[in-house]
Amino acid sequence: MRSDNSVTVLAGGVGGAKLAEGFARLDGDLSVIVNTADDARVYGLAISPDLDTVMYTLAGIANPRTGWGIDGDTVAVLDQMRRLGQDTWFTLGDADLATHVLRTDRLHRGIPLSTVTAELATALGVRAALVPMTDDRVATLVDTTAGRFGFQEYFVARRHADTVTALTFDGVADATPAPGVLEGLREPDVVAIAPSNPFVSVGPILAVPGVRAALASSSAWRVAVSPVIGGAALKGPAAQMLADLGHEVSALGVARLYTGLIDAMCIDERDAGLAPAIADLGVDVIVTNTVMAGGADRERLARELLAERAR
Amino acid sequence: MRSDNSVTVLAGGVGGAKLAEGFARLDGDLSVIVNTADDARVYGLAISPDLDTVMYTLAGIANPRTGWGIDGDTVAVLDQMRRLGQDTWFTLGDADLATHVLRTDRLHRGIPLSTVTAELATALGVRAALVPMTDDRVATLVDTTAGRFGFQEYFVARRHADTVTALTFDGVADATPAPGVLEGLREPDVVAIAPSNPFVSVGPILAVPGVRAALASSSAWRVAVSPVIGGAALKGPAAQMLADLGHEVSALGVARLYTGLIDAMCIDERDAGLAPAIADLGVDVIVTNTVMAGGADRERLARELLAERAR
């Protein structure tokens, strides 16, 4: 099997970072198109949680316990923020903060996020192309039975405990795909939708004008990896959101969301029983171990996806 | 002796902070008007070195070895900046960085530096009024035989080793004294010019339109403490600048710079021989130990100055 394919991964945070790392461990060109609708300002600093999670993972410096942040990082700045009377519900590590300070400065100078991201990733030794979905501001607003919240407030401060009634990607109608996004979707060998939250991680990427159409008409072999295994998400509120928004809480429910955009759906062995129903949607079904605990697991999954494509 | 006087100190960094702390240890109202012409942007963060040195000192958290920065601070952010390929000649501690991040955010929101400074000082438990000389941008430019440099580049990066030929306070002609500056000069019981560099610390304050006139016509008893002892400065380039710019390198040279602005000059015991010549300038001369090693020394000097005023 040749593995020097060109691959584009659509990614949110931790799940996206893991699959991207799997492909990064193989030969070939890798682009990772990353959700930025979770981006936030904290103390005026420009935070891009999903971009940083993917970047730190590909740079080999991610915290293996949390999946986000930098391994071994300290929180001296945050401790001082607390002493200064500031809210500190959003954890920012010290080394992590260097990223945010530089990003904020560059953005204030008018440099687009995609350029800043490429600079930071290069400085950290990342070889893959790390591409924000857009250079424009898009912000996920979460309507819940407890009111409307910005994404980080819903996700971090309120620990995604509220029942979600609707999602709005504020600004997305006026957003333009960042340089490399449409190119990365049209003609690679493979486009992989990572096991990220389909609503708040992959959803915003697909909502950027032109992206859904580029993926729908892509010449690539397109595969999605289900973030839902055995009716639950490995991480985050994906399962709860499927339920809240009236979808089946399973890999089948996820596959339905991607109808028309994928050639194959990759599901976990535990969900093998769903394969016939997913196949009825007109997509190939790949059944394997989709839990990517370590680097070897991630590489194996990436390799298996490429092998399926080659069949 | 009553010590519940109202006192205003004109201060640069470390020397100013020490004298301000001396007065802060006594009863009475204290205002500290601080030089901001050393302010700089580092990684886009708004750094106010003199304000922070005075603030940390009055908050009791200053690094006692350096005089600047926060005691026990770490440099994790700076270490990461180095890994990211950034210049790191300007040392920013982690806890210190919290100050700069908050200040930068507040300034970007359009809040004046004087308000931001008061908020930060209050959060750190500082009771004295900490007042920047102006809310407007003023930047010291140092002309040397090696070229023109911004102040921090001259002072930190090049370790004030160049021969100074001229000083420019860029923007000062259009600057307005911050709220509290003129009020703090006109009618306190005492105005003390700290043993700070007369050219680049006190000089910019006096160059803000209206400040020199307010001090010259003040009803306060005005005293300056010489930063030059035995022909040398305790810290920084004050002595070298006196020489470079053609002044006598002594407390007499400093006293001449303040002619018309002070009622008394406080010099160190080692310079007692200069007292007659300084008295000839028409000012009272106070001879004492002016080295403020610890808090007790600082309080003693402040107390002695107040006692001289009461005579």
Coordinates of C-alpha atoms in Angstrom, one line a residue:
Chain A
M1 CA 0.0 0.0 0.0
R2 CA 1.3 3.4 -0.9
S3 CA 0.7 6.0 1.8
D4 CA 2.0 9.1 0.0
N5 CA -1.4 10.4 -0.6
S6 CA -2.6 13.9 -0.3
V7 CA -5.1 14.1 2.5
T8 CA -7.3 16.9 3.9
V9 CA -8.8 16.6 7.3
L10 CA -11.7 18.6 8.5
A11 CA -11.2 19.0 12.2
G12 CA -12.5 20.5 15.4
G13 CA -10.4 20.1 18.6
V14 CA -9.2 16.9 20.3
G15 CA -10.8 14.4 17.9
G16 CA -9.7 16.3 14.9
A17 CA -6.2 16.6 16.3
K18 CA -5.9 12.8 16.9
L19 CA -7.0 11.9 13.3
A20 CA -4.8 14.6 11.9
E21 CA -1.8 13.2 13.8
G22 CA -2.5 9.8 12.4
F23 CA -2.2 11.0 8.9
A24 CA 0.8 13.2 9.8
R25 CA 2.6 10.1 10.8
L26 CA 2.3 8.7 7.3
D27 CA 4.1 10.0 4.1
G28 CA 2.2 12.4 1.9
D29 CA 0.8 15.9 2.0
L30 CA -1.5 16.8 4.8
S31 CA -3.8 19.8 5.1
V32 CA -6.0 20.3 8.2
I33 CA -8.9 22.6 7.9
V34 CA -9.9 23.7 11.3
N35 CA -13.0 25.1 12.9
T36 CA -12.6 28.7 14.2
A37 CA -16.2 29.3 15.4
D38 CA -15.1 28.5 18.9
D39 CA -12.6 31.3 18.9
A40 CA -12.9 33.7 21.7
R41 CA -11.3 36.7 23.3
V42 CA -10.1 36.2 26.9
Y43 CA -8.4 39.2 28.5
G44 CA -8.5 40.7 25.0
L45 CA -6.3 37.8 23.8
A46 CA -7.3 36.0 20.6
I47 CA -7.8 32.4 21.5
S48 CA -8.3 29.8 18.8
P49 CA -8.9 26.6 20.8
D50 CA -9.3 24.2 17.9
L51 CA -6.4 25.5 15.9
D52 CA -4.1 25.3 18.9
T53 CA -5.2 21.8 19.9
V54 CA -4.4 20.6 16.4
M55 CA -1.2 22.6 16.3
Y56 CA 0.1 21.5 19.6
T57 CA -0.8 17.9 18.8
L58 CA 1.0 18.0 15.5
A59 CA 4.0 19.7 17.1
G60 CA 4.2 16.8 19.6
I61 CA 3.7 19.1 22.6
A62 CA 0.1 18.6 23.5
N63 CA -0.9 17.7 27.0
P64 CA -1.7 13.9 26.6
R65 CA -4.1 13.9 29.5
T66 CA -6.4 16.7 28.5
G67 CA -5.8 16.7 24.7
W68 CA -5.6 20.5 24.8
G69 CA -2.9 22.8 26.1
I70 CA 0.8 22.2 26.3
D71 CA 2.3 19.3 28.1
G72 CA 3.9 20.3 31.4
D73 CA 2.6 23.9 31.2
T74 CA 2.2 26.1 34.3
V75 CA -0.4 28.7 35.2
A76 CA 1.5 31.5 36.8
V77 CA -0.2 34.2 34.6
L78 CA -3.6 32.8 35.4
D79 CA -2.8 32.7 39.2
Q80 CA -1.9 36.4 39.0
M81 CA -5.1 37.1 37.0
R82 CA -7.0 35.6 39.9
R83 CA -5.1 37.8 42.4
L84 CA -6.0 40.8 40.2
G85 CA -9.6 40.0 40.6
Q86 CA -10.2 38.6 37.1
D87 CA -12.4 35.7 36.1
T88 CA -10.3 32.6 35.5
W89 CA -12.7 30.0 34.3
F90 CA -10.9 29.8 30.9
T91 CA -7.7 28.0 31.6
L92 CA -4.7 29.5 29.8
G93 CA -1.3 28.0 30.4
D94 CA 1.8 30.1 30.5
A95 CA 3.5 28.6 27.4
D96 CA 0.1 28.5 25.7
L97 CA -0.2 32.2 26.4
A98 CA 2.8 32.9 24.3
T99 CA 0.8 31.6 21.3
H100 CA -2.2 33.9 22.2
V101 CA -0.1 37.0 22.8
L102 CA 1.7 36.6 19.4
R103 CA -1.5 35.8 17.6
T104 CA -3.3 38.8 19.1
D105 CA -0.4 41.1 18.2
R106 CA -0.2 39.9 14.6
L107 CA -4.0 40.1 14.1
H108 CA -4.0 43.7 15.5
R109 CA -1.4 44.5 12.8
G110 CA -3.9 43.3 10.2
I111 CA -2.2 40.0 9.4
P112 CA -4.9 37.4 8.5
L113 CA -5.4 34.5 10.9
S114 CA -4.4 32.0 8.2
T115 CA -1.0 33.7 7.9
V116 CA -0.5 33.9 11.6
T117 CA -1.4 30.3 12.0
A118 CA 1.1 29.2 9.4
E119 CA 3.8 31.2 11.1
L120 CA 3.1 29.8 14.5
A121 CA 2.8 26.2 13.2
T122 CA 6.1 26.6 11.3
A123 CA 7.8 27.9 14.4
L124 CA 6.7 24.8 16.3
G125 CA 8.0 22.5 13.6
V126 CA 4.6 21.4 12.2
R127 CA 4.9 20.2 8.6
A128 CA 1.2 19.8 7.8
A129 CA -0.7 22.8 6.4
L130 CA -2.8 24.1 9.3
V131 CA -5.6 26.1 7.8
P132 CA -8.4 28.0 9.7
M133 CA -11.8 27.6 7.9
T134 CA -11.9 31.4 7.4
D135 CA -10.0 34.6 8.2
D136 CA -13.3 36.2 9.1
R137 CA -14.9 36.3 12.5
V138 CA -17.5 33.5 12.9
A139 CA -18.9 32.9 16.4
T140 CA -21.0 29.9 17.5
L141 CA -23.9 31.1 19.6
V142 CA -25.6 28.3 21.6
D143 CA -29.3 28.7 22.3
T144 CA -30.3 26.6 25.3
T145 CA -33.3 26.3 27.6
A146 CA -31.2 28.4 30.0
G147 CA -30.6 31.2 27.4
R148 CA -28.1 32.0 24.7
F149 CA -24.4 31.7 25.3
G150 CA -21.2 32.2 23.5
F151 CA -19.6 28.9 22.8
Q152 CA -16.9 29.0 25.4
E153 CA -19.3 30.1 28.0
Y154 CA -21.6 27.2 27.1
F155 CA -18.8 24.7 26.8
V156 CA -16.3 25.6 29.5
A157 CA -17.9 27.9 32.0
R158 CA -21.3 26.0 32.0
R159 CA -19.7 22.6 31.2
H160 CA -22.0 21.9 28.3
A161 CA -24.8 21.0 30.7
D162 CA -27.6 23.0 29.1
T163 CA -30.1 21.5 26.7
V164 CA -29.4 22.9 23.3
T165 CA -32.3 24.2 21.2
A166 CA -30.5 25.8 18.3
L167 CA -27.0 26.8 17.0
T168 CA -26.1 30.0 15.2
F169 CA -22.8 30.6 13.5
D170 CA -22.8 34.4 13.8
G171 CA -21.1 36.0 10.8
V172 CA -20.8 32.9 8.7
A173 CA -22.9 34.2 5.9
D174 CA -20.4 37.0 5.2
A175 CA -17.3 34.8 5.8
T176 CA -15.0 33.7 3.0
P177 CA -13.0 30.4 3.1
A178 CA -9.4 31.1 4.1
P179 CA -6.7 30.6 1.4
G180 CA -6.2 26.8 1.0
V181 CA -9.7 25.7 2.2
L182 CA -11.4 25.2 -1.2
E183 CA -8.2 24.1 -2.8
G184 CA -7.8 21.6 0.0
L185 CA -11.3 20.2 -0.6
R186 CA -11.5 19.9 -4.4
E187 CA -8.7 17.7 -5.5
P188 CA -6.8 15.8 -2.7
D189 CA -6.8 12.0 -2.8
V190 CA -8.7 11.9 0.5
V191 CA -10.9 14.2 2.5
A192 CA -11.5 12.9 6.0
I193 CA -14.1 14.4 8.3
A194 CA -12.6 13.8 11.8
P195 CA -14.5 12.4 14.7
S196 CA -15.3 15.9 15.9
N197 CA -18.7 17.3 16.9
P198 CA -20.8 17.4 13.7
F199 CA -22.7 20.4 15.0
V200 CA -20.2 22.8 16.5
S201 CA -16.9 21.6 15.1
V202 CA -17.6 20.3 11.5
G203 CA -20.8 22.3 11.2
P204 CA -19.2 25.7 11.1
I205 CA -16.6 24.6 8.6
L206 CA -19.4 23.3 6.3
A207 CA -21.4 26.5 6.8
V208 CA -18.7 28.8 5.4
P209 CA -20.0 29.8 1.9
G210 CA -18.5 27.6 -0.8
V211 CA -17.2 24.8 1.5
R212 CA -20.2 22.4 1.4
A213 CA -20.4 22.7 -2.4
A214 CA -16.7 22.1 -2.7
L215 CA -16.9 19.0 -0.6
A216 CA -20.0 17.8 -2.4
S217 CA -18.4 18.0 -5.8
S218 CA -14.9 17.0 -4.7
S219 CA -12.9 14.5 -6.8
A220 CA -11.5 13.1 -3.5
W221 CA -12.5 10.0 -1.7
R222 CA -14.4 11.3 1.3
V223 CA -14.8 9.5 4.5
A224 CA -16.2 10.6 7.9
V225 CA -15.2 9.0 11.2
S226 CA -18.0 8.8 13.7
P227 CA -17.5 10.7 17.0
V228 CA -20.3 8.7 18.5
I229 CA -19.5 5.2 19.7
G230 CA -22.1 3.0 21.3
G231 CA -24.5 5.9 21.7
A232 CA -22.0 8.1 23.5
A233 CA -19.3 10.6 22.5
L234 CA -15.8 10.0 23.6
K235 CA -15.5 13.6 24.6
G236 CA -17.8 16.6 24.7
P237 CA -21.5 17.2 24.0
A238 CA -21.9 15.5 20.6
A239 CA -24.2 12.8 21.8
Q240 CA -26.3 15.2 23.9
M241 CA -26.6 17.6 21.0
L242 CA -27.8 14.8 18.7
A243 CA -30.5 14.1 21.2
D244 CA -31.3 17.7 22.0
L245 CA -31.6 18.5 18.3
G246 CA -33.8 15.5 17.5
H247 CA -31.4 13.2 15.8
E248 CA -30.7 9.5 16.5
V249 CA -27.8 9.3 19.0
S250 CA -25.6 7.0 17.1
A251 CA -23.1 6.7 14.2
L252 CA -26.2 6.4 12.0
G253 CA -27.4 9.7 13.2
V254 CA -24.0 11.2 12.4
A255 CA -23.9 9.5 9.0
R256 CA -27.3 11.0 8.1
L257 CA -25.9 14.5 8.8
Y258 CA -23.2 14.0 6.2
T259 CA -25.4 12.5 3.5
G260 CA -24.3 13.7 0.1
L261 CA -20.9 14.8 1.4
I262 CA -19.1 11.4 2.0
D263 CA -18.3 8.2 0.1
A264 CA -17.7 6.2 3.3
M265 CA -18.5 6.2 6.9
C266 CA -16.1 4.8 9.5
I267 CA -17.7 3.4 12.6
D268 CA -16.4 1.6 15.6
E269 CA -16.6 -2.2 16.0
R270 CA -19.1 -1.8 18.8
D271 CA -21.5 -0.2 16.3
A272 CA -21.1 -2.9 13.7
G273 CA -24.8 -3.6 13.9
L274 CA -25.5 -0.1 12.4
A275 CA -23.6 -1.0 9.2
P276 CA -26.6 -2.1 7.1
A277 CA -28.6 1.0 8.0
I278 CA -25.7 3.3 7.2
A279 CA -25.0 1.4 3.9
D280 CA -28.7 2.1 3.0
L281 CA -27.7 5.8 2.9
G282 CA -25.6 4.9 -0.1
V283 CA -22.2 5.1 1.5
D284 CA -19.6 2.4 2.1
V285 CA -19.2 1.4 5.7
I286 CA -15.8 0.9 7.4
V287 CA -15.9 -1.0 10.7
T288 CA -12.8 -0.8 12.9
N289 CA -11.4 0.3 16.2
T290 CA -11.9 4.0 16.0
V291 CA -10.6 4.9 19.5
M292 CA -7.3 6.7 19.0
A293 CA -5.7 6.4 22.4
G294 CA -2.1 6.9 21.4
G295 CA 0.0 7.8 18.3
A296 CA 0.2 4.2 17.1
D297 CA -3.6 3.9 17.2
R298 CA -4.0 7.1 15.3
E299 CA -1.6 6.1 12.6
R300 CA -3.3 2.7 12.3
L301 CA -6.7 4.3 11.8
A302 CA -5.3 6.7 9.2
R303 CA -3.6 3.8 7.4
E304 CA -6.8 1.7 7.4
L305 CA -8.8 4.6 5.9
L306 CA -6.2 5.0 3.1
A307 CA -6.3 1.2 2.6
E308 CA -10.1 1.3 2.2
R309 CA -9.8 4.1 -0.3
A310 CA -7.4 2.0 -2.3
R311 CA -9.7 -1.0 -2.5
Chain B
M1 CA 6.4 65.5 64.5
R2 CA 3.1 65.1 62.6
S3 CA 3.5 62.9 59.6
D4 CA -0.1 63.0 58.2
N5 CA 1.1 65.3 55.4
S6 CA -0.1 65.3 51.8
V7 CA 2.9 64.3 49.7
T8 CA 3.4 64.1 46.0
V9 CA 6.4 62.2 44.6
L10 CA 7.7 62.6 41.1
A11 CA 9.1 59.3 40.2
G12 CA 10.8 57.2 37.6
G13 CA 11.4 53.5 38.3
V14 CA 13.4 52.0 41.1
G15 CA 14.7 55.2 42.8
G16 CA 11.2 56.7 42.6
A17 CA 9.6 53.5 43.9
K18 CA 11.9 53.5 47.0
L19 CA 11.2 57.0 48.0
A20 CA 7.5 56.6 47.3
E21 CA 7.5 53.5 49.6
G22 CA 9.2 55.6 52.3
F23 CA 6.3 58.1 52.3
A24 CA 3.7 55.3 51.9
R25 CA 4.9 53.8 55.2
L26 CA 3.9 57.1 57.0
D27 CA 0.5 58.4 57.6
G28 CA -0.9 61.0 55.2
D29 CA -2.1 61.1 51.6
L30 CA 0.4 60.1 48.9
S31 CA 0.3 60.7 45.2
V32 CA 3.0 59.4 42.9
I33 CA 3.3 61.0 39.5
V34 CA 5.2 58.6 37.3
N35 CA 7.2 58.9 34.1
T36 CA 5.6 57.0 31.1
A37 CA 8.1 58.1 28.4
D38 CA 9.8 54.7 28.9
D39 CA 6.6 52.9 28.0
A40 CA 7.0 50.4 25.2
R41 CA 5.1 47.7 23.2
V42 CA 6.6 44.2 23.5
Y43 CA 4.8 41.5 21.6
G44 CA 2.1 44.1 21.2
L45 CA 1.6 44.3 25.0
A46 CA 1.6 47.7 26.6
I47 CA 4.5 47.9 29.0
S48 CA 4.8 50.7 31.5
P49 CA 8.1 49.9 33.3
D50 CA 8.2 52.8 35.7
L51 CA 4.5 52.6 36.7
D52 CA 4.9 48.9 37.4
T53 CA 8.0 49.3 39.4
V54 CA 6.3 51.8 41.6
M55 CA 3.1 49.8 41.8
Y56 CA 4.8 46.5 42.6
T57 CA 7.0 48.2 45.2
L58 CA 4.0 49.9 46.9
A59 CA 2.1 46.6 46.7
G60 CA 5.0 44.9 48.5
I61 CA 5.5 42.4 45.8
A62 CA 8.6 43.8 44.0
N63 CA 11.6 41.7 43.4
P64 CA 14.0 43.1 46.1
R65 CA 17.1 42.0 44.1
T66 CA 16.3 43.8 40.9
G67 CA 13.9 46.5 42.1
W68 CA 11.7 45.7 39.2
G69 CA 9.4 42.8 38.4
I70 CA 7.5 40.6 40.8
D71 CA 9.3 38.7 43.6
G72 CA 9.5 35.0 42.8
D73 CA 8.2 35.4 39.3
T74 CA 8.8 32.8 36.6
V75 CA 9.5 33.2 32.9
A76 CA 7.5 30.3 31.3
V77 CA 5.9 32.6 28.7
L78 CA 9.2 34.1 27.8
D79 CA 10.8 30.7 27.4
Q80 CA 8.0 29.7 25.0
M81 CA 8.5 33.0 23.1
R82 CA 12.1 32.0 22.6
R83 CA 11.0 28.6 21.3
L84 CA 8.7 30.4 18.9
G85 CA 11.7 32.3 17.5
Q86 CA 10.9 35.7 19.1
D87 CA 13.4 38.2 20.5
T88 CA 13.5 38.0 24.3
W89 CA 15.8 40.7 25.4
F90 CA 13.0 42.4 27.3
T91 CA 12.4 40.3 30.4
L92 CA 8.7 39.8 31.1
G93 CA 7.8 37.6 34.1
D94 CA 4.7 35.5 34.1
A95 CA 2.8 37.2 36.9
D96 CA 4.1 40.5 35.6
L97 CA 2.6 39.6 32.2
A98 CA -0.9 39.5 33.7
T99 CA -0.5 43.2 34.4
H100 CA 0.5 43.9 30.8
V101 CA -2.2 41.7 29.3
L102 CA -4.9 43.5 31.3
R103 CA -3.5 46.9 30.7
T104 CA -3.3 46.2 26.9
D105 CA -6.9 45.0 26.8
R106 CA -8.2 48.0 28.7
L107 CA -6.3 50.5 26.6
H108 CA -7.6 48.9 23.4
R109 CA -11.1 49.4 24.8
G110 CA -10.3 53.1 25.0
I111 CA -9.9 53.3 28.7
P112 CA -7.2 55.9 29.7
L113 CA -3.9 54.7 31.2
S114 CA -4.6 56.7 34.4
T115 CA -7.9 54.8 34.9
V116 CA -6.3 51.4 34.1
T117 CA -3.4 52.2 36.4
A118 CA -5.7 53.0 39.3
E119 CA -7.7 49.8 38.7
L120 CA -4.5 47.7 38.7
A121 CA -3.0 49.4 41.8
T122 CA -6.3 49.0 43.7
A123 CA -6.5 45.3 42.8
L124 CA -3.0 44.9 44.2
G125 CA -3.9 46.7 47.4
V126 CA -2.0 49.9 46.8
R127 CA -3.4 52.8 48.8
A128 CA -1.4 55.6 47.3
A129 CA -2.7 57.4 44.2
L130 CA -0.5 56.1 41.3
V131 CA -0.7 58.6 38.5
P132 CA 0.9 58.4 35.0
M133 CA 2.3 61.8 33.9
T134 CA -0.1 61.7 30.9
D135 CA -2.6 59.5 29.2
D136 CA -1.1 60.4 25.9
R137 CA 1.7 58.6 24.2
V138 CA 5.1 60.1 24.9
A139 CA 8.2 58.2 23.9
T140 CA 11.8 59.0 24.8
L141 CA 14.1 58.8 21.9
V142 CA 17.8 58.6 22.7
D143 CA 20.3 60.1 20.2
T144 CA 23.7 58.5 20.7
T145 CA 27.0 58.4 18.8
A146 CA 25.8 55.0 17.6
G147 CA 22.5 56.3 16.3
R148 CA 18.9 57.0 17.6
F149 CA 17.2 54.4 19.7
G150 CA 13.9 53.9 21.5
F151 CA 14.4 54.1 25.2
Q152 CA 14.1 50.4 26.0
E153 CA 16.4 49.5 23.2
Y154 CA 19.0 52.0 24.5
F155 CA 18.5 51.0 28.1
V156 CA 17.8 47.3 28.1
A157 CA 19.0 45.9 24.8
R158 CA 22.1 48.0 24.5
R159 CA 22.6 48.3 28.3
H160 CA 22.9 52.1 28.2
A161 CA 26.5 51.8 27.0
D162 CA 26.2 54.4 24.2
T163 CA 27.3 58.0 24.5
V164 CA 24.1 60.1 24.6
T165 CA 24.1 63.3 22.5
A166 CA 20.5 64.3 22.8
L167 CA 17.1 63.3 24.2
T168 CA 13.7 63.8 22.5
F169 CA 10.4 63.2 24.2
D170 CA 8.4 62.3 21.1
G171 CA 4.8 63.5 21.4
V172 CA 5.2 65.5 24.6
A173 CA 4.3 68.8 23.1
D174 CA 0.8 67.5 22.3
A175 CA 0.5 65.6 25.7
T176 CA -1.9 66.7 28.4
P177 CA -1.2 66.0 32.1
A178 CA -3.3 63.0 33.3
P179 CA -6.1 63.8 35.8
G180 CA -4.4 64.3 39.2
V181 CA -1.1 65.5 37.9
L182 CA -1.5 69.3 38.2
E183 CA -3.7 68.9 41.2
G184 CA -1.0 66.8 42.8
L185 CA 1.6 69.5 42.2
R186 CA -0.2 72.7 43.2
E187 CA -1.3 72.3 46.8
P188 CA 0.1 69.3 48.6
D189 CA 2.2 69.9 51.7
V190 CA 5.3 68.4 50.0
V191 CA 6.4 67.7 46.5
A192 CA 9.4 65.4 46.4
I193 CA 11.4 64.8 43.3
A194 CA 12.7 61.2 43.7
P195 CA 16.3 60.2 43.2
S196 CA 15.4 59.2 39.6
N197 CA 17.3 60.0 36.5
P198 CA 16.8 63.8 36.0
F199 CA 17.0 63.5 32.2
V200 CA 14.9 60.4 31.3
S201 CA 12.7 59.9 34.4
V202 CA 12.0 63.3 35.8
G203 CA 12.7 65.1 32.6
P204 CA 9.7 63.8 30.7
I205 CA 7.3 64.5 33.6
L206 CA 8.5 68.1 33.7
A207 CA 8.2 68.3 29.9
V208 CA 4.5 67.6 29.8
P209 CA 2.9 71.0 29.1
G210 CA 1.8 72.7 32.3
V211 CA 3.8 70.5 34.7
R212 CA 6.9 72.6 35.1
A213 CA 4.8 75.8 35.6
A214 CA 2.6 74.0 38.2
L215 CA 5.7 72.9 40.1
A216 CA 7.4 76.3 39.8
S217 CA 4.3 78.1 41.3
S218 CA 3.4 75.3 43.7
S219 CA 2.5 76.3 47.3
A220 CA 4.1 73.0 48.4
W221 CA 7.5 72.7 50.0
R222 CA 9.5 71.1 47.2
V223 CA 12.6 68.9 47.7
A224 CA 14.7 66.9 45.3
V225 CA 16.8 63.9 46.4
S226 CA 20.0 63.5 44.4
P227 CA 20.3 60.3 42.4
V228 CA 24.0 61.0 42.2
I229 CA 26.2 60.1 45.2
G230 CA 29.9 60.6 45.2
G231 CA 29.9 61.2 41.4
A232 CA 28.1 58.0 40.5
A233 CA 24.5 56.9 40.2
L234 CA 23.3 54.1 42.4
K235 CA 21.6 52.6 39.4
G236 CA 21.3 53.3 35.7
P237 CA 22.9 55.9 33.4
A238 CA 22.3 59.2 35.3
A239 CA 25.9 59.9 35.9
Q240 CA 27.0 59.0 32.4
M241 CA 24.2 61.2 31.0
L242 CA 25.3 64.2 33.1
A243 CA 28.8 63.8 31.6
D244 CA 27.6 63.1 28.1
L245 CA 25.3 66.1 28.1
G246 CA 28.0 68.5 29.6
H247 CA 26.9 68.8 33.2
E248 CA 28.9 68.4 36.3
V249 CA 28.6 64.8 37.5
S250 CA 27.5 65.4 41.0
A251 CA 24.6 66.3 43.2
L252 CA 25.5 69.9 42.4
G253 CA 25.0 69.2 38.7
V254 CA 21.6 67.7 39.5
A255 CA 20.6 70.6 41.7
R256 CA 21.4 73.0 38.9
L257 CA 18.9 71.1 36.7
Y258 CA 16.1 71.7 39.2
T259 CA 16.9 75.4 39.8
G260 CA 13.6 77.3 40.2
L261 CA 11.6 74.2 40.9
I262 CA 12.8 73.2 44.4
D263 CA 13.1 74.7 47.9
A264 CA 15.6 72.2 49.1
M265 CA 18.1 69.7 47.8
C266 CA 18.7 66.5 49.7
I267 CA 22.2 65.1 49.2
D268 CA 24.1 62.2 50.6
E269 CA 26.5 62.5 53.5
R270 CA 29.4 61.6 51.2
D271 CA 28.6 64.8 49.2
A272 CA 28.5 67.1 52.3
G273 CA 31.3 69.1 50.7
L274 CA 28.9 70.2 47.9
A275 CA 26.5 71.8 50.4
P276 CA 27.9 75.4 50.2
A277 CA 27.8 75.4 46.4
I278 CA 24.3 74.0 46.3
A279 CA 23.2 76.5 48.9
D280 CA 24.5 79.2 46.6
L281 CA 21.8 78.2 44.1
G282 CA 19.3 79.6 46.6
V283 CA 18.0 76.3 48.0
D284 CA 18.2 74.7 51.4
V285 CA 20.5 71.7 51.6
I286 CA 19.7 68.5 53.5
V287 CA 22.6 66.2 54.1
T288 CA 21.8 62.7 55.2
N289 CA 22.1 59.0 54.3
T290 CA 20.2 58.9 51.0
V291 CA 20.8 55.2 50.2
M292 CA 17.5 53.4 50.7
A293 CA 18.4 49.8 51.0
G294 CA 15.4 48.5 52.8
G295 CA 11.9 49.6 53.9
A296 CA 13.2 51.1 57.2
D297 CA 15.8 53.2 55.3
R298 CA 13.1 54.4 53.0
E299 CA 10.8 55.4 55.8
R300 CA 13.6 57.1 57.7
L301 CA 14.5 59.3 54.7
A302 CA 10.9 60.2 54.1
R303 CA 10.5 61.1 57.7
E304 CA 13.7 63.2 57.7
L305 CA 12.4 65.1 54.6
L306 CA 9.1 65.9 56.4
A307 CA 11.0 67.0 59.5
E308 CA 13.1 69.4 57.4
R309 CA 10.0 70.9 55.9
A310 CA 8.6 71.4 59.4
R311 CA 11.6 73.3 60.6

